Short mmCIF file of C-alpha atoms in Angstrom, two decimals:
data_model
loop_
_atom_site.label_atom_id
_atom_site.label_comp_id
_atom_site.label_asym_id
_atom_site.label_seq_id
_atom_site.Cartn_x
_atom_site.Cartn_y
_atom_site.Cartn_z
CA UNK D 1 -8.74 -3.66 -1.75
CA UNK D 2 -10.08 -0.99 0.56
CA UNK D 3 -8.82 1.71 -1.79
CA UNK D 4 -10.49 0.06 -4.80
CA UNK D 5 -13.80 -0.12 -2.96
CA UNK D 6 -13.52 3.51 -1.90
CA UNK D 7 -12.69 4.67 -5.44
CA UNK D 8 -15.53 2.56 -6.87
CA UNK D 9 -17.99 4.70 -4.92
CA UNK D 10 -16.66 7.79 -6.72
CA UNK D 11 -15.84 6.48 -10.21
CA UNK D 12 -17.90 4.64 -12.77
CA UNK D 13 -15.05 2.17 -13.39
CA UNK D 14 -12.06 1.11 -11.31
CA UNK D 15 -9.54 -1.21 -12.90
CA UNK D 16 -7.61 -3.14 -10.28
CA UNK D 17 -4.30 -4.35 -11.70
CA UNK D 18 -3.18 -7.33 -9.65
CA UNK D 19 0.19 -9.04 -10.10
CA UNK D 20 -1.10 -12.39 -8.88
CA UNK D 21 -3.95 -14.73 -9.63
CA UNK D 22 -5.51 -14.68 -6.15
CA UNK D 23 -6.48 -11.87 -3.81
CA UNK D 24 -4.68 -12.07 -0.47
CA UNK D 25 -7.14 -9.81 1.33
CA UNK D 26 -9.54 -11.16 3.93
CA UNK D 27 -12.28 -13.33 2.49
CA UNK D 28 -14.92 -10.70 3.27
CA UNK D 29 -12.90 -7.92 1.61
CA UNK D 30 -12.10 -10.04 -1.45
CA UNK D 31 -15.76 -10.96 -1.86
CA UNK D 32 -16.80 -7.31 -1.75
CA UNK D 33 -14.24 -6.41 -4.42
CA UNK D 34 -15.08 -9.37 -6.65
CA UNK D 35 -18.81 -8.61 -6.52
CA UNK D 36 -18.59 -4.84 -7.00
CA UNK D 37 -20.03 -3.88 -10.40
CA UNK D 38 -17.65 -0.94 -10.87
CA UNK D 39 -14.44 -2.92 -10.28
CA UNK D 40 -12.69 -4.79 -13.09
CA UNK D 41 -9.71 -6.93 -12.07
CA UNK D 42 -6.81 -7.56 -14.44
CA UNK D 43 -5.17 -10.69 -13.03
CA UNK D 44 -1.47 -11.59 -13.36
CA UNK D 45 -0.77 -8.10 -14.67
CA UNK D 46 1.72 -5.39 -13.82
CA UNK D 47 2.18 -1.76 -14.84
CA UNK D 48 5.34 -1.23 -16.85
CA UNK D 49 5.00 2.48 -17.63
CA UNK D 50 2.76 5.46 -16.96
CA UNK D 51 2.14 7.27 -20.27
CA UNK D 52 1.47 11.01 -20.48
CA UNK D 53 -0.51 12.78 -23.17
CA UNK D 54 1.99 14.49 -25.47
CA UNK D 55 0.20 17.83 -25.54
CA UNK D 56 -1.08 18.22 -21.97
CA UNK D 57 1.36 16.09 -19.99
CA UNK D 58 -1.56 14.50 -18.13
CA UNK D 59 -1.67 10.76 -17.53
CA UNK D 60 -3.45 9.14 -20.47
CA UNK D 61 -2.64 5.44 -20.35
CA UNK D 62 -0.63 2.63 -18.82
CA UNK D 63 1.62 0.16 -20.57
CA UNK D 64 0.77 -3.14 -18.91
CA UNK D 65 2.13 -6.65 -19.10
CA UNK D 66 0.02 -9.75 -18.47
CA UNK D 67 1.30 -13.27 -17.92
CA UNK D 68 -0.75 -15.48 -20.26
CA UNK D 69 -1.92 -19.03 -19.59
CA UNK D 70 0.85 -20.16 -21.96
CA UNK D 71 3.45 -18.64 -19.63
CA UNK D 72 4.31 -15.79 -21.97
CA UNK D 73 4.04 -12.06 -21.33
CA UNK D 74 1.53 -10.10 -23.38
CA UNK D 75 1.93 -6.32 -23.44
CA UNK D 76 -0.85 -3.84 -24.06
CA UNK D 77 -1.86 -0.25 -23.45
CA UNK D 78 -4.74 0.65 -21.14
CA UNK D 79 -6.38 4.08 -21.46
CA UNK D 80 -6.95 5.67 -18.04
CA UNK D 81 -8.13 8.93 -16.54
CA UNK D 82 -6.03 8.54 -13.41
CA UNK D 83 -4.06 6.11 -11.28
CA UNK D 84 -3.87 5.25 -7.60
CA UNK D 85 -0.91 3.07 -6.65
CA UNK D 86 -1.10 0.72 -3.69
CA UNK D 87 1.56 -1.95 -3.70
CA UNK D 88 0.78 -4.42 -1.00
CA UNK D 89 1.09 -4.56 2.72
CA UNK D 90 4.50 -6.01 3.46
CA UNK D 91 6.19 -3.57 5.80
CA UNK D 92 9.72 -2.54 4.88
CA UNK D 93 11.06 -3.32 8.35
CA UNK D 94 13.82 -5.86 7.65
CA UNK D 95 16.49 -3.15 8.05
CA UNK D 96 15.54 -2.78 11.70
CA UNK D 97 16.92 -6.01 13.13
CA UNK D 98 16.57 -6.08 16.88
CA UNK D 99 13.43 -3.95 16.90
CA UNK D 100 10.38 -5.90 18.09
CA UNK D 101 7.93 -6.71 15.28
CA UNK D 102 4.69 -8.63 15.11
CA UNK D 103 4.23 -11.85 13.15
CA UNK D 104 3.60 -9.88 9.93
CA UNK D 105 6.74 -7.75 10.25
CA UNK D 106 5.14 -4.52 11.48
CA UNK D 107 7.23 -2.71 14.08
CA UNK D 108 5.60 -2.74 17.50
CA UNK D 109 5.21 0.66 19.14
CA UNK D 110 3.91 1.55 22.56
CA UNK D 111 0.20 2.40 22.25
CA UNK D 112 -0.34 6.07 21.49
CA UNK D 113 3.30 6.71 20.64
CA UNK D 114 6.05 5.91 18.14
CA UNK D 115 8.40 4.44 20.77
CA UNK D 116 9.83 1.05 19.76
CA UNK D 117 11.53 -1.70 21.77
CA UNK D 118 14.94 -0.11 21.05
CA UNK D 119 15.86 3.05 22.97
CA UNK D 120 16.08 6.07 20.67
CA UNK D 121 14.40 4.34 17.72
CA UNK D 122 10.94 5.54 16.71
CA UNK D 123 8.63 4.06 14.07
CA UNK D 124 5.98 5.75 11.96
CA UNK D 125 3.77 5.14 8.96
CA UNK D 126 3.31 1.95 7.02
CA UNK D 127 6.11 0.19 8.88
CA UNK D 128 4.08 0.25 12.10
CA UNK D 129 0.49 0.79 10.95
CA UNK D 130 -1.07 -2.54 10.03
CA UNK D 131 -4.64 -1.25 10.19
CA UNK D 132 -4.99 1.90 8.06
CA UNK D 133 -1.82 1.89 5.91
CA UNK D 134 -2.62 5.28 4.42
CA UNK D 135 -0.42 8.23 3.51
CA UNK D 136 -2.34 10.58 5.77
CA UNK D 137 -1.85 8.40 8.85
CA UNK D 138 1.81 7.99 7.88
CA UNK D 139 2.17 11.77 7.82
CA UNK D 140 0.53 12.02 11.24
CA UNK D 141 2.68 9.36 12.87
CA UNK D 142 5.73 10.85 11.12
CA UNK D 143 5.04 14.10 12.95
CA UNK D 144 4.61 12.16 16.18
CA UNK D 145 7.93 10.36 15.61
CA UNK D 146 9.73 13.65 14.99
CA UNK D 147 8.36 15.07 18.23
CA UNK D 148 9.20 11.87 20.16
CA UNK D 149 12.74 11.87 18.70
CA UNK D 150 13.27 15.55 19.54
CA UNK D 151 12.07 14.99 23.10
CA UNK D 152 14.36 11.95 23.47
CA UNK D 153 17.36 13.84 22.05
CA UNK D 154 16.78 16.75 24.42
CA UNK D 155 16.48 14.38 27.38
CA UNK D 156 19.83 12.88 26.35
CA UNK D 157 21.78 16.14 25.95
CA UNK D 158 20.83 17.64 22.61
#
C-alpha cells in the first residue's frame, strides 16, 4: 500500500492489482489508498504474464486473470507503462526453525545488528524488517549481515 501511495504522487494513474477482495493493510493505510484519486484497484486479480513490445522489448502490457462473481476466471490484457511488484509481507522465515521470531514470523535480531537467537546465524532484509520492507534496506542489512558473519567466522578460527 505504501508503494502505491508513493507511486501515485509521481504518476497520473497507479493500478493496484490485488489478489484478494479485502486490503489487509492497517485501516488508516487502506483508507488512504481507497480514497486516492490516482489509484485504481483491480480486486481478485493476479498477473499471469508480463508482455514486452515486439519491436522495443519494453514492457507494454500485463496478461491478468480476475476471479468473477460467478466463480470463473476472466482473462484480459492491461496496457501499462511500467510495473512495480510487491507481493505481500509474509516473511520467508519458516526454513529457520529454532531461530526466534515475532508473532508475524519476522526473525528477531539484536537492535542495531543482524545477530539472531542462534549463534552464527544472521538475518537481513525482508525476513527481519517488518517496518520498511524495501529492497534498499534489505541491501543495507545484507551488507551488515556479511560483516557480522565475517567477524563471527574470524572470531571462531576462519
